[in-house]
Amino acid sequence: MIPVAYFISGHGYGHAVRSGQVISKLKEVCPDLQFHVRTEAPYWLLQDLSFPVSYEKRPVDVGIVQKDSLEMSVEETLHACQDLHERLPVLVEEEIAFIKQERIRVILGDIPPLCFEIASRAAIPSVAIGNFTWNWIYRAYLSGFPSLLPLIREMESFYRKADLALSLPFPCDMEIFSQRRPIPLISRISTLDKVEARRRFALPAGAVIVLISFGGFGLERISWEKLQRLKDFFFVTTGAVAGKEKNFLVLPEALPHYEDLVRAVDIVVSKPGYGIVSDIIGHRVPLLYTSRGDFPEYPFLVEALKQWATCEFIPQEELLAGEIGPYLERLL
């Protein structure tokens, strides 16, 4: 076997979801690969793999601290990053010991800066996969939080040690990597048709179904009561607890099979994140999207939506108030 370490950002679900697709394809091409996943993303995001992977929950990056899918806290992000960087010497030594013990041959990263420093010190090659880097994200907040600068500089020194970057479509600034190669879109694609997908989740066959999709952070502030008054639509979402109303369904069990849920619906309502943008492009489902705040990746994904998808923008205040009926009708 050829041991490979895969470090995955714990920010949201998108990094882990697409990493699972990469792991699956690499295993198909080279069955001798043995994967060791290091991340704070939940293990169930990798449970659809048809072969076992070693998984350990490890702090590898911070991402952006969020209260829910639409509200970020840069101040809390700064403090969390400072805490992590204070622990880096110990974390690096622990990971190097792990790499030597397991005889890891290569490190893949989507896209925590730490893993490229680890690879460099362990004298093994490393490959980055992504469409942005965290130093680039954090630089957007420097004017309000100058204490980010030393952290950014350390991240940049780590990223520069990657041997190769595989750059996804809709890339942001990836100039930090000296060796870059563009790759195609990575997306889960359902093997079901719409009828089969609706049957799988016990969704009404003839309804106009709208998926409310706000990922791992959720969005409890939305007026669910107002949505339930829109009788021309059937709404579905995922959550920790199952629930059912006349035209509303909460499906906790759908999370590991999200591509099948996207296949089942007529419209998705979400913020532009790389995972959901890839999903709706891959399944050709219209998207009603809202602003995700001051996040630097946002305009790049909006441009991708305008070029590759059927989409419409809704202001946050109207979405949270449940005033989405006219937008859904226009999209249809």
PDB file of C-alpha atoms in Angstrom, residues 96 107 114-126 157-158 161-163:
ATOM      1  CA  ILE A  96       5.632  14.667  11.725  1.00  0.00           C
ATOM      2  CA  ILE A 107       0.464  15.060   1.621  1.00  0.00           C
ATOM      3  CA  LEU A 114      -0.182  23.990   8.095  1.00  0.00           C
ATOM      4  CA  CYS A 115       0.029  20.771   6.073  1.00  0.00           C
ATOM      5  CA  PHE A 116       2.547  22.204   3.611  1.00  0.00           C
ATOM      6  CA  GLU A 117       4.872  23.194   6.434  1.00  0.00           C
ATOM      7  CA  ILE A 118       4.534  19.671   7.818  1.00  0.00           C
ATOM      8  CA  ALA A 119       5.360  18.145   4.429  1.00  0.00           C
ATOM      9  CA  SER A 120       8.387  20.395   4.033  1.00  0.00           C
ATOM     10  CA  ARG A 121       9.792  19.467   7.439  1.00  0.00           C
ATOM     11  CA  ALA A 122       9.107  15.786   6.807  1.00  0.00           C
ATOM     12  CA  ALA A 123      10.820  16.068   3.397  1.00  0.00           C
ATOM     13  CA  ILE A 124       7.898  14.626   1.432  1.00  0.00           C
ATOM     14  CA  PRO A 125       6.006  16.198  -1.507  1.00  0.00           C
ATOM     15  CA  SER A 126       2.760  18.085  -1.047  1.00  0.00           C
ATOM     16  CA  SER A 157       5.425  31.008   4.260  1.00  0.00           C
ATOM     17  CA  PHE A 158       3.684  27.637   4.651  1.00  0.00           C
ATOM     18  CA  LYS A 161       6.327  25.235   0.416  1.00  0.00           C
ATOM     19  CA  ALA A 162       3.665  23.322  -1.539  1.00  0.00           C
ATOM     20  CA  ASP A 163       5.166  21.507  -4.524  1.00  0.00           C
TER      21      ASP A 163
END
